[in-house]
Amino acid sequence: MIGRKRDHRAASEESLVPQVQTVRGPVDTAELGQVLMHEHVFVLTADVQQNYPEEWGSEDERVADAVRKLTELAATGVRTIVDPTVVGLGRYIPRIQRIAEQVDLNIVVATGCYTYQDAPFFFHHRGPALDAAFGAEVPDPMVDMFVRDVTEGIAGTGVKAAFLKCAIDRPGLTRGVERVMRAVAKAHGRTGVPITVHTHPRSHTGRLVQEVLGQEGVDPGRVVLGHSGDTTDADHLCELADAGFLLGMDRFGINLATTFEARADTVVEMCRRGYAGSMVLSQDASCYIDWVDPGVMALLPQWRYTHIHEEVLPYLRKHGVTEEQIETMLVTNPRRYFE
Ligand SMILES: [Zn+2]
């Protein structure tokens, strides 16, 4: 065991309040302010980008563009973004450090692994894959890698991950998805940092998360079920909230298979039912994502960092969501998640 539960606070013994690690160092949870709980700075397919760099273009220009977009976001009153970019999404912390130095915003970064199917090939012949060859259980190296990112920092940058990320999508609990989810749970057990799971709520994958993380002894109150806002099924969302999970209503602006109103009305309905204490808000936006053709990005004008403050919050207020409920979703729930 490298660390005890919640050992991530040990570095800040002088502080009496809990702290969260950010790119620029530890921040008191009381100072996080309004938090968007799922925003990326960049989502990149690293080896494609390295070999076909034309679309990415100039590193300096991309950094300047990110600084401009995040500065606009900070002007809305948001103080913190939580960025779940991990292996599989092109995490590269030195670039994020360059940006964080120039923006008045806390950026919280993650460790973990993003896949809907198999674990990355790197892991195929390591850890549990070798159980049969060795005739004994081989510990998963993923767990130590995640723990090290939390306790020592990421790749020599000194930046520590403050939460864990894994994914489950339409294919369900594949062998690779389950392996990563259990590794994330074990790293959580050793570090105490919370978890965000990318889910596919229309396939009710939250129930599979509940089953696996439950077996691993994870408290659902430390887990965001990301992309919960992709469904309008309030009964299903209430079931997951009643189980203790935080629901990520976190894709505002991605209105391809749904509409602005469908997403917003679901939050209104959940607030009406008394579930403001179980929701967090975000947009899953980024300064640049290489998964999407730039022409298609033009079809998603609301998919930007300031959409929530410019359009979603006014709509929620107009439909009966109170300032107190908005504060709960943007400030209180994120703070509690990190404590
Ligand atoms: Zn995301």
Short mmCIF file of C-alpha atoms and ligand atoms in Angstrom, two decimals:
data_model
loop_
_atom_site.label_atom_id
_atom_site.label_comp_id
_atom_site.label_asym_id
_atom_site.label_seq_id
_atom_site.Cartn_x
_atom_site.Cartn_y
_atom_site.Cartn_z
CA MET A 1 0.00 0.00 0.00
CA ILE A 2 1.45 3.32 -1.07
CA GLY A 3 -1.08 5.51 0.68
CA ARG A 4 -3.92 5.30 3.14
CA LYS A 5 -7.40 6.45 2.22
CA ARG A 6 -7.44 10.21 1.67
CA ASP A 7 -3.67 10.32 1.95
CA HIS A 8 -3.76 12.86 -0.90
CA ARG A 9 -4.30 15.50 1.76
CA ALA A 10 -1.08 14.66 3.59
CA ALA A 11 0.89 17.18 1.52
CA SER A 12 -1.22 19.98 2.94
CA GLU A 13 -1.00 19.32 6.65
CA GLU A 14 -0.83 23.04 7.40
CA SER A 15 -4.33 23.48 6.01
CA LEU A 16 -7.33 22.71 8.21
CA VAL A 17 -9.78 22.37 5.34
CA PRO A 18 -9.67 19.65 2.72
CA GLN A 19 -7.76 20.46 -0.42
CA VAL A 20 -7.93 19.40 -4.05
CA GLN A 21 -4.92 19.06 -6.29
CA THR A 22 -5.03 21.28 -9.38
CA VAL A 23 -2.53 21.89 -12.17
CA ARG A 24 -1.15 24.85 -10.19
CA GLY A 25 -1.09 22.99 -6.86
CA PRO A 26 -3.47 22.32 -3.98
CA VAL A 27 -6.59 24.48 -3.51
CA ASP A 28 -8.94 24.52 -0.50
CA THR A 29 -12.25 22.91 -1.46
CA ALA A 30 -13.94 26.04 -0.06
CA GLU A 31 -12.13 28.02 -2.78
CA LEU A 32 -13.27 25.89 -5.73
CA GLY A 33 -16.28 28.16 -6.32
CA GLN A 34 -18.49 27.32 -9.26
CA VAL A 35 -17.25 24.07 -10.78
CA LEU A 36 -17.92 22.55 -14.18
CA MET A 37 -17.41 18.88 -13.43
CA HIS A 38 -16.63 17.53 -16.90
CA GLU A 39 -14.78 19.73 -19.37
CA HIS A 40 -11.75 18.82 -21.44
CA VAL A 41 -9.03 21.19 -22.50
CA PHE A 42 -7.98 18.96 -25.42
CA VAL A 43 -9.16 15.56 -26.63
CA LEU A 44 -6.53 14.13 -28.97
CA THR A 45 -5.72 10.85 -30.65
CA ALA A 46 -2.06 11.20 -29.80
CA ASP A 47 -0.44 8.88 -32.34
CA VAL A 48 -2.65 10.10 -35.20
CA GLN A 49 -1.84 13.68 -34.25
CA GLN A 50 1.90 12.94 -34.14
CA ASN A 51 1.82 11.46 -37.63
CA TYR A 52 -0.80 13.66 -39.30
CA PRO A 53 -0.31 17.00 -37.55
CA GLU A 54 -1.83 19.21 -40.30
CA GLU A 55 -5.19 19.82 -38.63
CA TRP A 56 -3.66 20.49 -35.21
CA GLY A 57 -1.33 23.04 -36.77
CA SER A 58 0.71 25.21 -34.46
CA GLU A 59 1.19 24.23 -30.83
CA ASP A 60 1.57 27.90 -29.84
CA GLU A 61 -1.66 28.85 -31.60
CA ARG A 62 -3.58 25.97 -29.98
CA VAL A 63 -2.32 27.01 -26.56
CA ALA A 64 -3.25 30.65 -27.22
CA ASP A 65 -6.71 29.58 -28.41
CA ALA A 66 -7.22 27.52 -25.24
CA VAL A 67 -6.14 30.45 -23.07
CA ARG A 68 -8.64 32.69 -24.87
CA LYS A 69 -11.56 30.22 -24.53
CA LEU A 70 -10.85 29.42 -20.89
CA THR A 71 -10.47 33.12 -20.07
CA GLU A 72 -13.96 33.68 -21.55
CA LEU A 73 -15.23 30.87 -19.35
CA ALA A 74 -13.62 32.36 -16.23
CA ALA A 75 -15.41 35.64 -17.00
CA THR A 76 -18.78 33.88 -16.43
CA GLY A 77 -17.85 33.28 -12.79
CA VAL A 78 -16.70 29.68 -13.09
CA ARG A 79 -13.64 29.16 -10.89
CA THR A 80 -12.79 25.51 -11.58
CA ILE A 81 -13.00 22.95 -14.34
CA VAL A 82 -12.62 19.24 -13.77
CA ASP A 83 -10.90 17.65 -16.78
CA PRO A 84 -11.31 13.87 -17.14
CA THR A 85 -8.78 13.52 -19.97
CA VAL A 86 -6.85 10.30 -19.35
CA VAL A 87 -5.00 7.62 -21.33
CA GLY A 88 -7.07 7.01 -24.45
CA LEU A 89 -7.97 10.71 -24.71
CA GLY A 90 -4.48 12.10 -25.29
CA ARG A 91 -3.66 13.45 -21.82
CA TYR A 92 -0.48 15.58 -21.98
CA ILE A 93 0.08 17.56 -18.80
CA PRO A 94 2.99 19.87 -19.86
CA ARG A 95 0.64 21.51 -22.40
CA ILE A 96 -2.07 21.92 -19.74
CA GLN A 97 0.50 23.48 -17.39
CA ARG A 98 1.39 26.08 -20.04
CA ILE A 99 -2.29 26.99 -20.32
CA ALA A 100 -3.02 26.94 -16.57
CA GLU A 101 -0.22 29.46 -15.99
CA GLN A 102 -2.04 31.95 -18.20
CA VAL A 103 -5.66 31.49 -17.07
CA ASP A 104 -7.36 32.49 -13.81
CA LEU A 105 -9.07 29.13 -13.41
CA ASN A 106 -8.40 25.99 -11.39
CA ILE A 107 -7.89 22.99 -13.66
CA VAL A 108 -8.29 19.63 -11.93
CA VAL A 109 -6.83 16.67 -13.82
CA ALA A 110 -7.51 12.95 -13.76
CA THR A 111 -5.91 9.56 -14.02
CA GLY A 112 -7.46 6.42 -15.39
CA CYS A 113 -8.13 4.87 -18.76
CA TYR A 114 -10.79 5.50 -21.37
CA THR A 115 -12.14 2.57 -23.35
CA TYR A 116 -15.54 1.13 -24.29
CA GLN A 117 -14.05 -2.27 -25.22
CA ASP A 118 -10.53 -3.57 -24.58
CA ALA A 119 -7.82 -2.23 -22.33
CA PRO A 120 -5.05 -0.61 -24.43
CA PHE A 121 -2.61 -3.09 -25.98
CA PHE A 122 0.03 -1.91 -23.51
CA PHE A 123 -1.83 -3.90 -20.85
CA HIS A 124 -2.67 -7.02 -22.86
CA HIS A 125 0.29 -9.07 -21.66
CA ARG A 126 0.71 -7.60 -18.22
CA GLY A 127 -1.05 -8.14 -14.90
CA PRO A 128 -4.19 -10.29 -14.84
CA ALA A 129 -3.56 -11.40 -18.43
CA LEU A 130 -0.65 -13.45 -17.04
CA ASP A 131 -2.60 -15.23 -14.29
CA ALA A 132 -2.77 -18.46 -16.28
CA ALA A 133 0.90 -18.37 -17.29
CA PHE A 134 2.05 -17.89 -13.71
CA GLY A 135 -0.63 -20.07 -12.12
CA ALA A 136 -1.37 -17.28 -9.62
CA GLU A 137 -3.10 -13.92 -9.51
CA VAL A 138 -0.85 -11.21 -10.96
CA PRO A 139 -1.65 -7.69 -9.70
CA ASP A 140 -2.75 -5.19 -12.35
CA PRO A 141 0.01 -2.63 -13.06
CA MET A 142 -2.74 -0.15 -13.94
CA VAL A 143 -3.52 0.25 -10.25
CA ASP A 144 0.04 1.32 -9.34
CA MET A 145 0.16 3.66 -12.34
CA PHE A 146 -3.07 5.39 -11.28
CA VAL A 147 -1.98 5.57 -7.62
CA ARG A 148 1.37 7.09 -8.60
CA ASP A 149 -0.38 9.81 -10.64
CA VAL A 150 -2.35 10.72 -7.51
CA THR A 151 0.34 10.45 -4.87
CA GLU A 152 3.55 11.44 -6.71
CA GLY A 153 2.29 13.29 -9.76
CA ILE A 154 2.00 12.65 -13.48
CA ALA A 155 5.05 11.84 -15.60
CA GLY A 156 7.52 13.99 -13.68
CA THR A 157 5.45 17.19 -13.99
CA GLY A 158 4.67 17.41 -10.28
CA VAL A 159 0.98 17.79 -11.21
CA LYS A 160 -1.14 15.35 -9.23
CA ALA A 161 -4.35 13.75 -10.44
CA ALA A 162 -7.29 14.51 -8.14
CA PHE A 163 -9.76 11.95 -9.42
CA LEU A 164 -10.08 8.70 -11.37
CA LYS A 165 -11.83 8.07 -14.66
CA CYS A 166 -13.10 5.02 -16.49
CA ALA A 167 -15.81 4.35 -19.03
CA ILE A 168 -18.64 2.01 -19.91
CA ASP A 169 -20.70 2.55 -23.04
CA ARG A 170 -23.16 0.64 -25.18
CA PRO A 171 -21.06 -2.56 -25.37
CA GLY A 172 -21.51 -2.91 -21.61
CA LEU A 173 -19.20 -4.65 -19.18
CA THR A 174 -16.62 -6.06 -21.59
CA ARG A 175 -13.56 -7.74 -20.16
CA GLY A 176 -11.45 -4.61 -20.78
CA VAL A 177 -14.04 -2.24 -19.32
CA GLU A 178 -14.37 -4.36 -16.20
CA ARG A 179 -10.60 -4.61 -15.78
CA VAL A 180 -10.18 -0.82 -15.94
CA MET A 181 -13.18 -0.23 -13.65
CA ARG A 182 -11.81 -2.58 -11.00
CA ALA A 183 -8.34 -1.00 -11.28
CA VAL A 184 -9.92 2.44 -10.81
CA ALA A 185 -11.83 1.15 -7.77
CA LYS A 186 -8.65 -0.29 -6.25
CA ALA A 187 -6.74 2.95 -6.86
CA HIS A 188 -9.64 4.79 -5.20
CA GLY A 189 -9.37 2.44 -2.22
CA ARG A 190 -5.67 3.29 -1.85
CA THR A 191 -5.87 7.04 -2.42
CA GLY A 192 -9.41 8.14 -1.52
CA VAL A 193 -9.74 10.36 -4.60
CA PRO A 194 -13.20 10.28 -6.20
CA ILE A 195 -14.25 8.64 -9.47
CA THR A 196 -15.98 9.73 -12.68
CA VAL A 197 -17.41 7.06 -14.96
CA HIS A 198 -18.40 7.80 -18.54
CA THR A 199 -21.72 5.96 -18.83
CA HIS A 200 -24.39 5.30 -21.47
CA PRO A 201 -27.58 5.89 -19.50
CA ARG A 202 -29.94 4.74 -22.24
CA SER A 203 -28.39 1.26 -21.86
CA HIS A 204 -28.74 1.53 -18.06
CA THR A 205 -24.99 1.04 -17.64
CA GLY A 206 -25.20 2.84 -14.28
CA ARG A 207 -26.54 -0.40 -12.81
CA LEU A 208 -23.40 -2.25 -13.97
CA VAL A 209 -21.23 0.48 -12.41
CA GLN A 210 -23.22 0.07 -9.19
CA GLU A 211 -22.61 -3.69 -9.24
CA VAL A 212 -18.85 -3.59 -9.92
CA LEU A 213 -17.94 -0.60 -7.75
CA GLY A 214 -20.21 -1.98 -5.03
CA GLN A 215 -18.24 -5.25 -5.05
CA GLU A 216 -15.05 -3.19 -4.73
CA GLY A 217 -16.42 -1.34 -1.71
CA VAL A 218 -16.72 2.12 -3.31
CA ASP A 219 -19.16 4.60 -1.75
CA PRO A 220 -21.47 5.82 -4.58
CA GLY A 221 -21.33 9.30 -3.05
CA ARG A 222 -17.74 9.53 -4.37
CA VAL A 223 -18.78 8.63 -7.92
CA VAL A 224 -20.15 10.78 -10.75
CA LEU A 225 -22.08 8.83 -13.35
CA GLY A 226 -21.04 10.94 -16.31
CA HIS A 227 -23.38 11.69 -19.20
CA SER A 228 -26.48 10.89 -17.15
CA GLY A 229 -28.03 13.88 -18.90
CA ASP A 230 -28.00 11.93 -22.17
CA THR A 231 -31.30 10.37 -21.08
CA THR A 232 -34.64 12.00 -20.31
CA ASP A 233 -35.72 9.00 -18.21
CA ALA A 234 -36.10 10.75 -14.85
CA ASP A 235 -37.27 7.55 -13.12
CA HIS A 236 -34.03 5.80 -14.04
CA LEU A 237 -31.98 8.80 -12.91
CA CYS A 238 -33.84 8.88 -9.58
CA GLU A 239 -33.03 5.19 -9.09
CA LEU A 240 -29.29 5.91 -9.50
CA ALA A 241 -29.45 9.02 -7.32
CA ASP A 242 -31.31 7.06 -4.64
CA ALA A 243 -28.43 4.55 -4.76
CA GLY A 244 -26.20 7.48 -3.78
CA PHE A 245 -24.53 8.41 -7.07
CA LEU A 246 -23.93 11.91 -8.35
CA LEU A 247 -25.44 12.37 -11.81
CA GLY A 248 -23.41 14.19 -14.44
CA MET A 249 -25.80 16.39 -16.41
CA ASP A 250 -22.70 17.17 -18.33
CA ARG A 251 -23.18 17.29 -22.07
CA PHE A 252 -25.06 20.53 -22.49
CA GLY A 253 -24.50 21.73 -26.05
CA ILE A 254 -24.13 18.29 -27.67
CA ASN A 255 -27.53 18.42 -29.25
CA LEU A 256 -27.27 15.83 -32.01
CA ALA A 257 -29.45 12.93 -30.81
CA THR A 258 -31.31 15.23 -28.43
CA THR A 259 -32.27 18.89 -27.99
CA PHE A 260 -31.35 21.74 -25.71
CA GLU A 261 -34.85 21.62 -24.21
CA ALA A 262 -34.74 17.85 -23.60
CA ARG A 263 -31.50 18.18 -21.64
CA ALA A 264 -32.60 21.25 -19.70
CA ASP A 265 -36.11 19.95 -18.99
CA THR A 266 -34.62 16.80 -17.45
CA VAL A 267 -32.66 18.93 -14.99
CA VAL A 268 -35.81 20.97 -14.27
CA GLU A 269 -37.78 17.79 -13.61
CA MET A 270 -35.06 16.32 -11.37
CA CYS A 271 -34.94 19.57 -9.38
CA ARG A 272 -38.73 19.52 -9.09
CA ARG A 273 -38.47 15.99 -7.66
CA GLY A 274 -35.93 17.19 -5.09
CA TYR A 275 -32.72 15.87 -6.64
CA ALA A 276 -30.62 19.05 -6.98
CA GLY A 277 -28.32 17.54 -4.36
CA SER A 278 -27.56 14.65 -6.74
CA MET A 279 -26.64 16.54 -9.91
CA VAL A 280 -23.61 18.34 -11.30
CA LEU A 281 -23.60 20.43 -14.47
CA SER A 282 -21.13 20.56 -17.35
CA GLN A 283 -20.75 20.50 -21.12
CA ASP A 284 -18.06 17.92 -22.01
CA ALA A 285 -16.65 20.67 -24.22
CA SER A 286 -13.04 21.18 -25.23
CA CYS A 287 -10.87 23.80 -26.90
CA TYR A 288 -10.16 21.27 -29.61
CA ILE A 289 -11.22 17.64 -30.11
CA ASP A 290 -9.77 15.72 -33.03
CA TRP A 291 -12.64 13.20 -33.01
CA VAL A 292 -14.93 15.56 -34.86
CA ASP A 293 -14.55 16.99 -38.35
CA PRO A 294 -14.27 20.78 -38.06
CA GLY A 295 -17.24 21.05 -40.44
CA VAL A 296 -19.40 19.03 -38.04
CA MET A 297 -18.27 21.18 -35.12
CA ALA A 298 -19.89 24.09 -36.95
CA LEU A 299 -23.24 22.26 -36.58
CA LEU A 300 -22.88 22.35 -32.78
CA PRO A 301 -22.70 26.09 -32.01
CA GLN A 302 -23.87 25.59 -28.42
CA TRP A 303 -21.08 23.10 -27.64
CA ARG A 304 -18.80 25.61 -25.94
CA TYR A 305 -17.60 26.41 -22.43
CA THR A 306 -19.96 29.34 -21.83
CA HIS A 307 -23.21 27.65 -22.94
CA ILE A 308 -24.33 26.78 -19.40
CA HIS A 309 -24.01 30.34 -18.11
CA GLU A 310 -25.31 32.02 -21.24
CA GLU A 311 -28.25 29.75 -22.09
CA VAL A 312 -28.83 26.84 -19.70
CA LEU A 313 -28.98 28.70 -16.37
CA PRO A 314 -31.40 31.37 -17.68
CA TYR A 315 -33.66 28.56 -18.98
CA LEU A 316 -33.51 26.69 -15.67
CA ARG A 317 -34.39 29.85 -13.74
CA LYS A 318 -37.29 30.56 -16.08
CA HIS A 319 -38.61 27.04 -15.44
CA GLY A 320 -38.58 27.20 -11.67
CA VAL A 321 -35.09 26.09 -10.67
CA THR A 322 -34.01 28.27 -7.74
CA GLU A 323 -30.70 30.07 -7.19
CA GLU A 324 -30.17 27.78 -4.22
CA GLN A 325 -30.56 24.70 -6.40
CA ILE A 326 -28.15 26.14 -8.98
CA GLU A 327 -25.61 26.82 -6.23
CA THR A 328 -26.08 23.25 -4.98
CA MET A 329 -25.33 21.81 -8.43
CA LEU A 330 -22.42 24.13 -9.29
CA VAL A 331 -20.73 24.67 -5.91
CA THR A 332 -21.93 22.44 -3.06
CA ASN A 333 -22.06 19.07 -4.82
CA PRO A 334 -18.62 19.36 -6.48
CA ARG A 335 -17.09 20.51 -3.19
CA ARG A 336 -18.62 17.56 -1.31
CA TYR A 337 -17.40 15.15 -4.04
CA PHE A 338 -13.79 16.22 -3.44
CA GLU A 339 -14.00 16.11 0.36
ZN ZN B 1 -15.65 13.79 -21.68
#
